[in-house]
Amino acid sequence: MKQTVKPGATPPTCDPEALYMKAERYIQHMSAFNSDEWEYALWSSLALEFLARAALANVSPALLADTDRNWSSLYHALGFTPVEEKFSPKSITITEVFRRLLAIVPEFTKEHESFGIIHTGMRNAELHSGELAFDGVKGSTWQPRFYQCCQVLLASIGATLADFVGDDEARVAKQLIEAAADDGAKAVKGEVDAHKKVWEAKAKDERESLRAQAEVWASRHNGHRVACPSCASTALVAGEPVAPPNQKLEEGEIIETQEYLPNQFECIACRLKISGLSRLAAIGLSDRYKKTQIYDAAEYYAPEDSWSAYEEDNNEP
């Protein structure tokens, strides 16, 4: 059969390569922020949208075309030039993108669809209303599902998390995904409840004394201060660095910050101790934290044996 009308190249509006490159651009911009900042979450939602559109367009660019009004957008997506006056291509909503992916990509589950709709919905609230949708939202509540979702979408187009976010962040993502999927870790909630009962059985004066001791102890030991899930006293989490240190010069001082992923928790007030990221994730203590150290600029650039750090700050969120 002879084809007399031939399509041109797929337009950038629905070209899977172009959409993926845009997702990569946004994910790189996301990495410029700390993982607990609202901008980090906002850029993640933008990256997720374009990654989802790339995955659907990779099946067929025509699947992105909005055909509710007429067939011009579909015709455009297929590489033809519509004759419609004042034509502007229309694509389907991101909610519809996730619904189609659920029906098309076997590994993309209902949970992935729900997360995608919620996460991009928060983005819409952030951009189109007075609501500060991402302010105060803990990374541990969305990052594991975000990376799970990205992992499935990337696999559908033959890419990996390391391709998308780099080797270092991919390693962190893998740990977060595994921790969130560890159902056995949820047993730690029983330990927390048991310590809480013992704590509440103590006299008020004893609880206040132990809480004061915990406050002093936390200020003198390395780690990140958190509220104990059992007794609400000041406790510490400690972990391992997951990103290179970042230095900046402010008023003659070098301020060095570095992100850590927690894997240990201790409260000396109620004697609760927890090990392992998955067990910390089960009780909401798996958020990354920053360790900040301040150096005198002159001493920082002096020979190594002639300077030392001072004032370690473990109060960063």
PDB file of C-alpha atoms in Angstrom, residues 188 191 195 264-268 270-275 279-280:
ATOM      1  CA  VAL A 188       9.382  -1.283  66.858  1.00  0.00           C
ATOM      2  CA  GLU A 191       8.894  -1.149  71.943  1.00  0.00           C
ATOM      3  CA  HIS A 195       8.754   2.427  77.087  1.00  0.00           C
ATOM      4  CA  GLN A 264      20.681   5.110  65.364  1.00  0.00           C
ATOM      5  CA  PHE A 265      18.420   6.639  68.017  1.00  0.00           C
ATOM      6  CA  GLU A 266      18.915   7.043  71.751  1.00  0.00           C
ATOM      7  CA  CYS A 267      16.940   8.692  74.534  1.00  0.00           C
ATOM      8  CA  ILE A 268      18.572   8.655  77.966  1.00  0.00           C
ATOM      9  CA  CYS A 270      13.263   6.677  79.000  1.00  0.00           C
ATOM     10  CA  ARG A 271      16.229   4.511  77.846  1.00  0.00           C
ATOM     11  CA  LEU A 272      14.729   3.831  74.429  1.00  0.00           C
ATOM     12  CA  LYS A 273      17.328   2.796  71.819  1.00  0.00           C
ATOM     13  CA  ILE A 274      16.610   1.948  68.190  1.00  0.00           C
ATOM     14  CA  SER A 275      18.977   0.768  65.457  1.00  0.00           C
ATOM     15  CA  ARG A 279      12.918   0.767  62.284  1.00  0.00           C
ATOM     16  CA  LEU A 280      13.412   4.540  62.457  1.00  0.00           C
TER      17      LEU A 280
END
